[in-house]
Amino acid sequence: MKKIRVAVIGAGGIAGAHLRAYASLAERCEIVGIADIDESAARAKAEEHGGQVFADGLALLDQLQPDAVSICTPPKYRIPFVEAAAERGIAVLCEKPPARTLAETGAIVDAMRGGALQFAFCHRFHAPLNAAQDLIRSGALGELVQIENRFAFRFERAGNSWFTEADIAGGGILIDTLVHSIDIFRALTGQEIETAQAALSSTLPIEVEDSASLLLRSSGGVLGALNCSWVTPVADAFVRIHGTEGQAIIDYNAAAGLRYQVAGDSDWTARHFDGRDRFLRQAAHFLDCVEGKSQPLVSGDDGLAVMRVIESAYESAGVRR
Ligand SMILES: NC(=O)c1ccc[n+]([C@@H]2O[C@H](COP(=O)([O-])OP(=O)(O)OC[C@H]3O[C@@H](n4cnc5c(N)ncnc54)[C@H](O)[C@@H]3O)[C@@H](O)[C@H]2O)c1
């Protein structure tokens, strides 16, 4: 079968995860090009994974006409690449956050109407989260009541990179990291978020927030308490799901990726997962979409829904954007 020709624009940290995933799927795809305004970054990745090197992502799309592209630049720079891909019928896997604002997300989604667009909310492909979704669907946890989440770590790039420049990133940890939490809340509840109240703060001397707490209420009355920080040194990454019949914990740092206990159980049931990581599963799904075998699990509409919450969260915290 003909291999899917894939390219990557933006050759920094997360591009490495996309490229490793495509390299692991070499029976299905070929990495044909890598672009970065810092050409040496593109070259370093190409030495590892192959592909032609470009300093200009538009030239890459024009000259190579790949079937699919991962857009891994900071949020500010994505729209021209998405528009050029859309014009050429190239499928797009666009990193999160979808864009800096809801309006920019709308521009991306509009450009890609009729084409294959997937936003890279990679947690949708985290096996323990998928198992938790199955558990919820089975009714084992009863009716969902509350979801708690915390993603926290000491982020060494806070204060010395584009991640903390509002003009490039669109904001701080709320839009960069807590955006995943919002997507996870929607994926677990299967419901839209009706109210979002944020509290933001910074301990670092930066123009954006380095810590964020968000309280949510879904259309069906599920409550969410989402907390993220870039300045707490002990890494935390968990989601706790509380239902009327039981509790489940997705723990990214534990050997058992999921554990749960339902009313009447004397102990936790632990589930271990091995094998394909979420980036590999995300890339495999994207290739399925490129081949027309599947529809994007994280669609343009999902990106818009998450960005609506981000906008109202910033508004609730009094941040003018
Ligand atoms: N899905 C995840 O879990 C996850 C994890 C990390 C980062 N991300 C997201 O991925 C995006 C990139 O993050 P990163 O950590 O890779 O950042 P990074 O700074 O490590 O890499 C970004 C790269 O883009 C390049 N670039 C900037 N402007 C460009 C342009 N106009 N054309 C081509 N290249 C350009 C930079 O030179 C840099 O090499 C961010 O939006 C971030 O939030 C997602």
mmCIF file of C-alpha atoms and ligand atoms in Angstrom:
data_model
loop_
_atom_site.group_PDB
_atom_site.id
_atom_site.type_symbol
_atom_site.label_atom_id
_atom_site.label_comp_id
_atom_site.label_asym_id
_atom_site.label_seq_id
_atom_site.Cartn_x
_atom_site.Cartn_y
_atom_site.Cartn_z
ATOM 1 C CA MET A 1 0.000 0.000 0.000
ATOM 2 C CA LYS A 2 1.165 3.556 -0.740
ATOM 3 C CA LYS A 3 2.741 5.234 2.267
ATOM 4 C CA ILE A 4 1.286 8.477 3.611
ATOM 5 C CA ARG A 5 3.792 11.303 3.110
ATOM 6 C CA VAL A 6 3.972 13.284 6.368
ATOM 7 C CA ALA A 7 5.734 16.518 7.286
ATOM 8 C CA VAL A 8 6.279 18.462 10.496
ATOM 9 C CA ILE A 9 6.402 22.258 10.843
ATOM 10 C CA GLY A 10 8.035 23.550 14.017
ATOM 11 C CA ALA A 11 10.867 21.282 15.143
ATOM 12 C CA GLY A 12 11.002 21.860 18.891
ATOM 13 C CA GLY A 13 10.085 19.742 21.888
ATOM 14 C CA ILE A 14 6.685 18.360 20.916
ATOM 15 C CA ALA A 15 7.718 17.839 17.301
ATOM 16 C CA GLY A 16 10.014 15.128 18.676
ATOM 17 C CA ALA A 17 6.967 13.215 19.962
ATOM 18 C CA HIS A 18 5.217 13.538 16.577
ATOM 19 C CA LEU A 19 8.326 12.435 14.691
ATOM 20 C CA ARG A 20 9.030 9.462 16.969
ATOM 21 C CA ALA A 21 5.414 8.380 16.518
ATOM 22 C CA TYR A 22 5.581 8.666 12.709
ATOM 23 C CA ALA A 23 8.927 6.828 12.724
ATOM 24 C CA SER A 24 7.311 3.997 14.702
ATOM 25 C CA LEU A 25 4.577 3.847 12.076
ATOM 26 C CA ALA A 26 7.076 3.604 9.205
ATOM 27 C CA GLU A 27 5.102 0.776 7.622
ATOM 28 C CA ARG A 28 2.281 3.281 7.053
ATOM 29 C CA CYS A 29 4.003 6.640 6.550
ATOM 30 C CA GLU A 30 7.178 8.321 5.423
ATOM 31 C CA ILE A 31 8.577 11.521 6.971
ATOM 32 C CA VAL A 32 9.257 13.651 3.891
ATOM 33 C CA GLY A 33 10.057 17.058 5.378
ATOM 34 C CA ILE A 34 10.699 19.057 8.545
ATOM 35 C CA ALA A 35 10.594 22.864 8.733
ATOM 36 C CA ASP A 36 11.650 25.326 11.397
ATOM 37 C CA ILE A 37 12.574 29.007 11.197
ATOM 38 C CA ASP A 38 15.597 27.815 13.139
ATOM 39 C CA GLU A 39 16.903 25.625 10.332
ATOM 40 C CA SER A 40 19.402 23.915 12.639
ATOM 41 C CA ALA A 41 16.499 22.623 14.746
ATOM 42 C CA ALA A 42 14.882 21.123 11.638
ATOM 43 C CA ARG A 43 18.211 19.651 10.564
ATOM 44 C CA ALA A 44 18.808 18.018 13.942
ATOM 45 C CA LYS A 45 15.407 16.316 13.783
ATOM 46 C CA ALA A 46 15.939 15.290 10.130
ATOM 47 C CA GLU A 47 19.268 13.677 11.019
ATOM 48 C CA GLU A 48 17.372 11.482 13.441
ATOM 49 C CA HIS A 49 14.209 10.782 11.465
ATOM 50 C CA GLY A 50 14.912 11.648 7.834
ATOM 51 C CA GLY A 51 13.090 14.135 5.634
ATOM 52 C CA GLN A 52 14.089 17.249 3.713
ATOM 53 C CA VAL A 53 14.984 20.329 5.757
ATOM 54 C CA PHE A 54 13.239 23.685 5.311
ATOM 55 C CA ALA A 55 13.505 27.043 7.087
ATOM 56 C CA ASP A 56 10.103 28.029 5.704
ATOM 57 C CA GLY A 57 7.066 25.860 6.371
ATOM 58 C CA LEU A 58 5.154 27.378 3.440
ATOM 59 C CA ALA A 59 7.952 26.375 1.056
ATOM 60 C CA LEU A 60 7.799 22.864 2.497
ATOM 61 C CA LEU A 61 4.063 22.585 1.825
ATOM 62 C CA ASP A 62 4.473 24.061 -1.631
ATOM 63 C CA GLN A 63 7.430 21.979 -2.782
ATOM 64 C CA LEU A 64 6.698 18.647 -1.111
ATOM 65 C CA GLN A 65 2.872 18.652 -1.191
ATOM 66 C CA PRO A 66 2.733 16.089 1.649
ATOM 67 C CA ASP A 67 -0.477 14.190 2.393
ATOM 68 C CA ALA A 68 -0.416 15.263 6.029
ATOM 69 C CA VAL A 69 1.332 17.751 8.288
ATOM 70 C CA SER A 70 1.806 18.160 12.029
ATOM 71 C CA ILE A 71 1.860 21.823 12.955
ATOM 72 C CA CYS A 72 4.011 22.118 16.069
ATOM 73 C CA THR A 73 4.883 25.817 16.137
ATOM 74 C CA PRO A 74 3.909 28.120 19.009
ATOM 75 C CA PRO A 75 0.240 29.191 18.671
ATOM 76 C CA LYS A 76 0.902 32.617 17.103
ATOM 77 C CA TYR A 77 2.363 31.222 13.883
ATOM 78 C CA ARG A 78 -0.031 28.477 12.840
ATOM 79 C CA ILE A 79 -2.751 30.084 10.738
ATOM 80 C CA PRO A 80 -0.762 30.627 7.491
ATOM 81 C CA PHE A 81 0.356 26.980 7.575
ATOM 82 C CA VAL A 82 -3.178 25.718 8.171
ATOM 83 C CA GLU A 83 -4.507 27.901 5.335
ATOM 84 C CA ALA A 84 -1.794 26.720 2.949
ATOM 85 C CA ALA A 85 -2.435 23.088 3.912
ATOM 86 C CA ALA A 86 -6.185 23.548 3.407
ATOM 87 C CA GLU A 87 -5.657 25.022 -0.073
ATOM 88 C CA ARG A 88 -3.568 22.006 -1.042
ATOM 89 C CA GLY A 89 -5.871 19.365 0.499
ATOM 90 C CA ILE A 90 -3.249 18.417 3.115
ATOM 91 C CA ALA A 91 -4.557 16.890 6.361
ATOM 92 C CA VAL A 92 -3.569 18.800 9.524
ATOM 93 C CA LEU A 93 -2.723 17.621 13.025
ATOM 94 C CA CYS A 94 -2.532 20.921 14.910
ATOM 95 C CA GLU A 95 -0.893 21.134 18.327
ATOM 96 C CA LYS A 96 -2.753 22.470 21.338
ATOM 97 C CA PRO A 97 -3.909 24.996 22.353
ATOM 98 C CA PRO A 98 -5.868 25.247 19.093
ATOM 99 C CA ALA A 99 -4.827 28.927 18.819
ATOM 100 C CA ARG A 100 -4.357 32.033 20.968
ATOM 101 C CA THR A 101 -8.037 32.980 20.879
ATOM 102 C CA LEU A 102 -11.460 31.651 19.959
ATOM 103 C CA ALA A 103 -11.457 33.898 16.872
ATOM 104 C CA GLU A 104 -8.172 32.414 15.638
ATOM 105 C CA THR A 105 -9.458 28.917 16.329
ATOM 106 C CA GLY A 106 -12.491 29.806 14.205
ATOM 107 C CA ALA A 107 -10.160 30.856 11.376
ATOM 108 C CA ILE A 108 -8.357 27.486 11.561
ATOM 109 C CA VAL A 109 -11.578 25.485 11.657
ATOM 110 C CA ASP A 110 -13.146 27.502 8.825
ATOM 111 C CA ALA A 111 -10.055 27.092 6.635
ATOM 112 C CA MET A 112 -10.134 23.320 7.153
ATOM 113 C CA ARG A 113 -13.891 22.756 6.627
ATOM 114 C CA GLY A 114 -14.184 19.774 4.306
ATOM 115 C CA GLY A 115 -10.585 18.692 5.026
ATOM 116 C CA ALA A 116 -9.088 16.514 7.758
ATOM 117 C CA LEU A 117 -8.310 18.587 10.858
ATOM 118 C CA GLN A 118 -7.416 17.106 14.205
ATOM 119 C CA PHE A 119 -6.368 19.085 17.272
ATOM 120 C CA ALA A 120 -3.616 17.343 19.219
ATOM 121 C CA PHE A 121 -5.393 16.883 22.546
ATOM 122 C CA CYS A 122 -3.231 13.841 23.133
ATOM 123 C CA HIS A 123 -4.845 12.788 26.430
ATOM 124 C CA ARG A 124 -7.804 11.509 24.399
ATOM 125 C CA PHE A 125 -5.401 8.729 23.396
ATOM 126 C CA HIS A 126 -4.132 7.971 26.925
ATOM 127 C CA ALA A 127 -5.109 4.338 27.499
ATOM 128 C CA PRO A 128 -6.019 4.755 31.224
ATOM 129 C CA LEU A 129 -8.307 7.665 30.296
ATOM 130 C CA ASN A 130 -9.981 5.535 27.620
ATOM 131 C CA ALA A 131 -10.463 2.784 30.219
ATOM 132 C CA ALA A 132 -12.011 5.341 32.590
ATOM 133 C CA GLN A 133 -14.394 6.385 29.806
ATOM 134 C CA ASP A 134 -15.414 2.716 29.435
ATOM 135 C CA LEU A 135 -15.934 2.451 33.193
ATOM 136 C CA ILE A 136 -18.171 5.539 33.175
ATOM 137 C CA ARG A 137 -20.153 4.229 30.195
ATOM 138 C CA SER A 138 -20.620 0.862 31.925
ATOM 139 C CA GLY A 139 -22.393 2.674 34.777
ATOM 140 C CA ALA A 140 -19.991 1.226 37.374
ATOM 141 C CA LEU A 141 -19.337 4.669 38.886
ATOM 142 C CA GLY A 142 -23.023 5.610 38.899
ATOM 143 C CA GLU A 143 -23.908 9.165 37.967
ATOM 144 C CA LEU A 144 -20.934 11.503 37.614
ATOM 145 C CA VAL A 145 -20.753 14.106 40.383
ATOM 146 C CA GLN A 146 -17.323 15.744 40.410
ATOM 147 C CA ILE A 147 -14.033 15.616 38.527
ATOM 148 C CA GLU A 148 -10.804 16.845 40.068
ATOM 149 C CA ASN A 149 -7.613 17.274 38.138
ATOM 150 C CA ARG A 150 -4.123 18.567 38.764
ATOM 151 C CA PHE A 151 -1.288 18.947 36.278
ATOM 152 C CA ALA A 152 1.614 20.585 38.056
ATOM 153 C CA PHE A 153 5.372 20.641 37.760
ATOM 154 C CA ARG A 154 8.239 23.114 37.818
ATOM 155 C CA PHE A 155 8.364 24.372 34.254
ATOM 156 C CA GLU A 156 11.929 25.418 33.501
ATOM 157 C CA ARG A 157 10.840 27.401 30.428
ATOM 158 C CA ALA A 158 8.480 29.681 32.373
ATOM 159 C CA GLY A 159 9.979 33.178 32.365
ATOM 160 C CA ASN A 160 12.644 32.567 29.727
ATOM 161 C CA SER A 161 10.777 31.485 26.584
ATOM 162 C CA TRP A 162 7.788 32.267 24.356
ATOM 163 C CA PHE A 163 5.622 30.103 26.667
ATOM 164 C CA THR A 164 5.238 33.100 28.995
ATOM 165 C CA GLU A 165 4.830 35.780 26.308
ATOM 166 C CA ALA A 166 1.123 36.546 25.920
ATOM 167 C CA ASP A 167 1.461 37.716 22.317
ATOM 168 C CA ILE A 168 2.925 34.373 21.207
ATOM 169 C CA ALA A 169 1.238 31.895 23.549
ATOM 170 C CA GLY A 170 -2.116 33.653 24.039
ATOM 171 C CA GLY A 171 -1.786 33.499 27.827
ATOM 172 C CA GLY A 172 -0.091 31.401 30.485
ATOM 173 C CA ILE A 173 -0.731 28.024 32.044
ATOM 174 C CA LEU A 174 -4.516 28.287 31.631
ATOM 175 C CA ILE A 175 -4.321 28.231 27.849
ATOM 176 C CA ASP A 176 -1.190 26.100 27.594
ATOM 177 C CA THR A 177 -1.731 23.316 30.124
ATOM 178 C CA LEU A 178 -5.176 23.615 31.696
ATOM 179 C CA VAL A 179 -6.562 23.530 28.155
ATOM 180 C CA HIS A 180 -5.832 19.765 28.294
ATOM 181 C CA SER A 181 -7.811 19.521 31.548
ATOM 182 C CA ILE A 182 -10.844 21.155 29.939
ATOM 183 C CA ASP A 183 -10.682 18.735 27.030
ATOM 184 C CA ILE A 184 -10.380 15.802 29.451
ATOM 185 C CA PHE A 185 -13.405 17.028 31.443
ATOM 186 C CA ARG A 186 -15.474 17.188 28.226
ATOM 187 C CA ALA A 187 -14.242 13.753 27.119
ATOM 188 C CA LEU A 188 -15.118 12.127 30.469
ATOM 189 C CA THR A 189 -18.502 13.755 30.945
ATOM 190 C CA GLY A 190 -19.540 13.797 27.292
ATOM 191 C CA GLN A 191 -21.188 17.107 28.178
ATOM 192 C CA GLU A 192 -20.653 20.736 27.303
ATOM 193 C CA ILE A 193 -19.380 23.141 29.930
ATOM 194 C CA GLU A 194 -21.944 25.745 30.920
ATOM 195 C CA THR A 195 -20.097 27.795 33.516
ATOM 196 C CA ALA A 196 -16.398 28.407 34.086
ATOM 197 C CA GLN A 197 -14.944 30.483 36.896
ATOM 198 C CA ALA A 198 -11.167 30.925 36.984
ATOM 199 C CA ALA A 199 -8.710 32.225 39.558
ATOM 200 C CA LEU A 200 -5.219 33.000 38.265
ATOM 201 C CA SER A 201 -1.944 34.016 39.859
ATOM 202 C CA SER A 202 1.747 34.392 39.225
ATOM 203 C CA THR A 203 4.632 33.924 41.579
ATOM 204 C CA LEU A 204 7.153 34.488 38.772
ATOM 205 C CA PRO A 205 7.830 37.979 37.370
ATOM 206 C CA ILE A 206 6.029 37.209 34.085
ATOM 207 C CA GLU A 207 3.178 38.855 32.161
ATOM 208 C CA VAL A 208 0.932 35.754 32.227
ATOM 209 C CA GLU A 209 -0.381 33.417 34.936
ATOM 210 C CA ASP A 210 1.851 30.584 36.147
ATOM 211 C CA SER A 211 -0.909 28.951 38.230
ATOM 212 C CA ALA A 212 -4.585 28.535 37.454
ATOM 213 C CA SER A 213 -7.630 27.068 39.155
ATOM 214 C CA LEU A 214 -10.877 26.584 37.280
ATOM 215 C CA LEU A 215 -14.307 25.612 38.589
ATOM 216 C CA LEU A 216 -16.683 24.168 36.004
ATOM 217 C CA ARG A 217 -20.285 23.044 35.758
ATOM 218 C CA SER A 218 -21.381 20.909 32.842
ATOM 219 C CA SER A 219 -24.797 20.926 31.164
ATOM 220 C CA GLY A 220 -25.687 17.774 33.129
ATOM 221 C CA GLY A 221 -24.549 19.214 36.464
ATOM 222 C CA VAL A 222 -21.119 17.565 36.761
ATOM 223 C CA LEU A 223 -18.702 19.814 38.647
ATOM 224 C CA GLY A 224 -15.030 20.194 37.796
ATOM 225 C CA ALA A 225 -12.141 21.510 39.901
ATOM 226 C CA LEU A 226 -9.073 21.823 37.712
ATOM 227 C CA ASN A 227 -5.733 23.027 39.090
ATOM 228 C CA CYS A 228 -2.494 23.565 37.213
ATOM 229 C CA SER A 229 0.806 25.125 38.213
ATOM 230 C CA TRP A 230 4.216 25.678 36.651
ATOM 231 C CA VAL A 231 5.914 26.571 39.941
ATOM 232 C CA THR A 232 5.355 23.632 42.286
ATOM 233 C CA PRO A 233 8.333 21.283 42.210
ATOM 234 C CA VAL A 234 6.656 17.956 42.968
ATOM 235 C CA ALA A 235 5.193 16.754 39.699
ATOM 236 C CA ASP A 236 1.502 15.903 39.910
ATOM 237 C CA ALA A 237 -0.619 14.580 37.064
ATOM 238 C CA PHE A 238 -3.918 13.008 37.981
ATOM 239 C CA VAL A 239 -7.645 13.056 37.306
ATOM 240 C CA ARG A 240 -10.070 11.881 40.016
ATOM 241 C CA ILE A 241 -13.569 10.982 38.940
ATOM 242 C CA HIS A 242 -16.279 10.822 41.594
ATOM 243 C CA GLY A 243 -19.649 9.215 40.861
ATOM 244 C CA THR A 244 -22.657 8.262 42.977
ATOM 245 C CA GLU A 245 -21.419 4.637 43.020
ATOM 246 C CA GLY A 246 -17.638 4.907 43.032
ATOM 247 C CA GLN A 247 -14.399 6.687 42.345
ATOM 248 C CA ALA A 248 -11.706 6.275 39.687
ATOM 249 C CA ILE A 249 -8.231 7.795 39.588
ATOM 250 C CA ILE A 250 -6.161 8.255 36.461
ATOM 251 C CA ASP A 251 -2.634 8.679 37.791
ATOM 252 C CA TYR A 252 -0.033 9.527 35.164
ATOM 253 C CA ASN A 253 2.848 8.936 37.590
ATOM 254 C CA ALA A 254 1.733 5.609 39.064
ATOM 255 C CA ALA A 255 2.522 2.115 37.812
ATOM 256 C CA ALA A 256 -1.221 1.449 37.743
ATOM 257 C CA GLY A 257 -2.483 4.082 35.294
ATOM 258 C CA LEU A 258 -6.065 3.634 36.535
ATOM 259 C CA ARG A 259 -7.511 2.482 39.825
ATOM 260 C CA TYR A 260 -11.089 2.459 40.960
ATOM 261 C CA GLN A 261 -13.264 1.486 43.871
ATOM 262 C CA VAL A 262 -17.034 1.173 43.792
ATOM 263 C CA ALA A 263 -19.544 1.073 46.660
ATOM 264 C CA GLY A 264 -19.173 -2.240 48.473
ATOM 265 C CA ASP A 265 -15.575 -2.888 47.334
ATOM 266 C CA SER A 266 -13.134 -3.307 50.197
ATOM 267 C CA ASP A 267 -10.156 -2.289 48.094
ATOM 268 C CA TRP A 268 -9.079 -0.562 44.908
ATOM 269 C CA THR A 269 -8.933 -2.382 41.602
ATOM 270 C CA ALA A 270 -5.715 -1.411 39.817
ATOM 271 C CA ARG A 271 -5.251 -1.553 36.080
ATOM 272 C CA HIS A 272 -1.874 -1.529 34.375
ATOM 273 C CA PHE A 273 -1.323 -0.496 30.785
ATOM 274 C CA ASP A 274 1.645 -1.041 28.576
ATOM 275 C CA GLY A 275 2.707 -0.563 25.022
ATOM 276 C CA ARG A 276 1.751 2.288 22.762
ATOM 277 C CA ASP A 277 1.922 5.752 24.311
ATOM 278 C CA ARG A 278 -0.662 8.459 23.646
ATOM 279 C CA PHE A 279 1.402 10.219 20.983
ATOM 280 C CA LEU A 280 1.756 7.005 19.004
ATOM 281 C CA ARG A 281 -1.952 6.235 19.315
ATOM 282 C CA GLN A 282 -2.766 9.843 18.335
ATOM 283 C CA ALA A 283 -0.557 9.620 15.225
ATOM 284 C CA ALA A 284 -2.001 6.220 14.241
ATOM 285 C CA HIS A 285 -5.517 7.647 14.515
ATOM 286 C CA PHE A 286 -4.495 10.693 12.449
ATOM 287 C CA LEU A 287 -3.177 8.391 9.711
ATOM 288 C CA ASP A 288 -6.504 6.498 9.818
ATOM 289 C CA CYS A 289 -8.256 9.843 9.233
ATOM 290 C CA VAL A 290 -5.910 10.708 6.353
ATOM 291 C CA GLU A 291 -6.796 7.363 4.761
ATOM 292 C CA GLY A 292 -10.499 8.103 5.267
ATOM 293 C CA LYS A 293 -10.900 5.112 7.613
ATOM 294 C CA SER A 294 -11.887 7.264 10.569
ATOM 295 C CA GLN A 295 -13.163 10.706 11.522
ATOM 296 C CA PRO A 296 -10.970 12.859 13.820
ATOM 297 C CA LEU A 297 -11.641 11.953 17.432
ATOM 298 C CA VAL A 298 -10.750 15.528 18.381
ATOM 299 C CA SER A 299 -12.517 17.645 15.789
ATOM 300 C CA GLY A 300 -12.516 21.323 14.930
ATOM 301 C CA ASP A 301 -15.726 21.659 16.932
ATOM 302 C CA ASP A 302 -13.969 20.199 19.984
ATOM 303 C CA GLY A 303 -11.262 22.839 19.578
ATOM 304 C CA LEU A 304 -13.903 25.566 19.395
ATOM 305 C CA ALA A 305 -15.746 24.227 22.455
ATOM 306 C CA VAL A 306 -12.567 24.181 24.536
ATOM 307 C CA MET A 307 -11.584 27.667 23.404
ATOM 308 C CA ARG A 308 -15.024 29.032 24.348
ATOM 309 C CA VAL A 309 -14.323 27.837 27.898
ATOM 310 C CA ILE A 310 -10.837 29.362 27.819
ATOM 311 C CA GLU A 311 -12.306 32.718 26.763
ATOM 312 C CA SER A 312 -14.940 32.722 29.489
ATOM 313 C CA ALA A 313 -12.386 31.549 32.051
ATOM 314 C CA TYR A 314 -10.071 34.482 31.271
ATOM 315 C CA GLU A 315 -13.053 36.838 31.301
ATOM 316 C CA SER A 316 -14.184 35.497 34.697
ATOM 317 C CA ALA A 317 -10.694 36.219 36.068
ATOM 318 C CA GLY A 318 -10.805 39.763 34.708
ATOM 319 C CA VAL A 319 -8.106 39.228 32.072
ATOM 320 C CA ARG A 320 -8.626 41.444 29.023
ATOM 321 C CA ARG A 321 -7.600 39.760 25.744
HETATM 322 N N1 LIG B 1 0.362 17.811 23.345
HETATM 323 C C1 LIG B 1 1.194 18.048 24.343
HETATM 324 O O1 LIG B 1 1.152 17.391 25.362
HETATM 325 C C2 LIG B 1 2.191 19.149 24.176
HETATM 326 C C3 LIG B 1 3.400 19.103 24.880
HETATM 327 C C4 LIG B 1 4.323 20.138 24.670
HETATM 328 C C5 LIG B 1 4.021 21.190 23.830
HETATM 329 N N2 LIG B 1 2.810 21.209 23.191
HETATM 330 C C6 LIG B 1 2.426 22.355 22.331
HETATM 331 O O2 LIG B 1 3.163 22.331 21.119
HETATM 332 C C7 LIG B 1 3.462 23.649 20.703
HETATM 333 C C8 LIG B 1 4.986 23.766 20.545
HETATM 334 O O3 LIG B 1 5.570 23.523 21.813
HETATM 335 P P1 LIG B 1 7.101 23.048 21.942
HETATM 336 O O4 LIG B 1 7.285 22.633 23.354
HETATM 337 O O5 LIG B 1 7.455 22.105 20.883
HETATM 338 O O6 LIG B 1 7.829 24.453 21.713
HETATM 339 P P2 LIG B 1 9.342 24.674 21.273
HETATM 340 O O7 LIG B 1 9.665 26.081 21.590
HETATM 341 O O8 LIG B 1 10.189 23.596 21.854
HETATM 342 O O9 LIG B 1 9.315 24.443 19.690
HETATM 343 C C9 LIG B 1 8.648 25.298 18.817
HETATM 344 C C10 LIG B 1 9.453 25.349 17.523
HETATM 345 O O10 LIG B 1 8.712 26.086 16.553
HETATM 346 C C11 LIG B 1 9.642 26.842 15.816
HETATM 347 N N3 LIG B 1 8.943 27.946 15.132
HETATM 348 C C12 LIG B 1 8.521 29.129 15.659
HETATM 349 N N4 LIG B 1 7.924 29.851 14.713
HETATM 350 C C13 LIG B 1 7.957 29.119 13.570
HETATM 351 C C14 LIG B 1 7.503 29.351 12.244
HETATM 352 N N5 LIG B 1 6.868 30.479 11.917
HETATM 353 N N6 LIG B 1 7.739 28.400 11.316
HETATM 354 C C15 LIG B 1 8.376 27.248 11.649
HETATM 355 N N7 LIG B 1 8.833 26.984 12.893
HETATM 356 C C16 LIG B 1 8.621 27.911 13.839
HETATM 357 C C17 LIG B 1 10.667 27.297 16.846
HETATM 358 O O11 LIG B 1 11.891 27.713 16.223
HETATM 359 C C18 LIG B 1 10.801 26.040 17.689
HETATM 360 O O12 LIG B 1 11.844 25.203 17.230
HETATM 361 C C19 LIG B 1 2.888 24.569 21.785
HETATM 362 O O13 LIG B 1 1.647 25.068 21.391
HETATM 363 C C20 LIG B 1 2.747 23.678 22.998
HETATM 364 O O14 LIG B 1 1.712 24.065 23.864
HETATM 365 C C21 LIG B 1 1.916 20.210 23.327
#
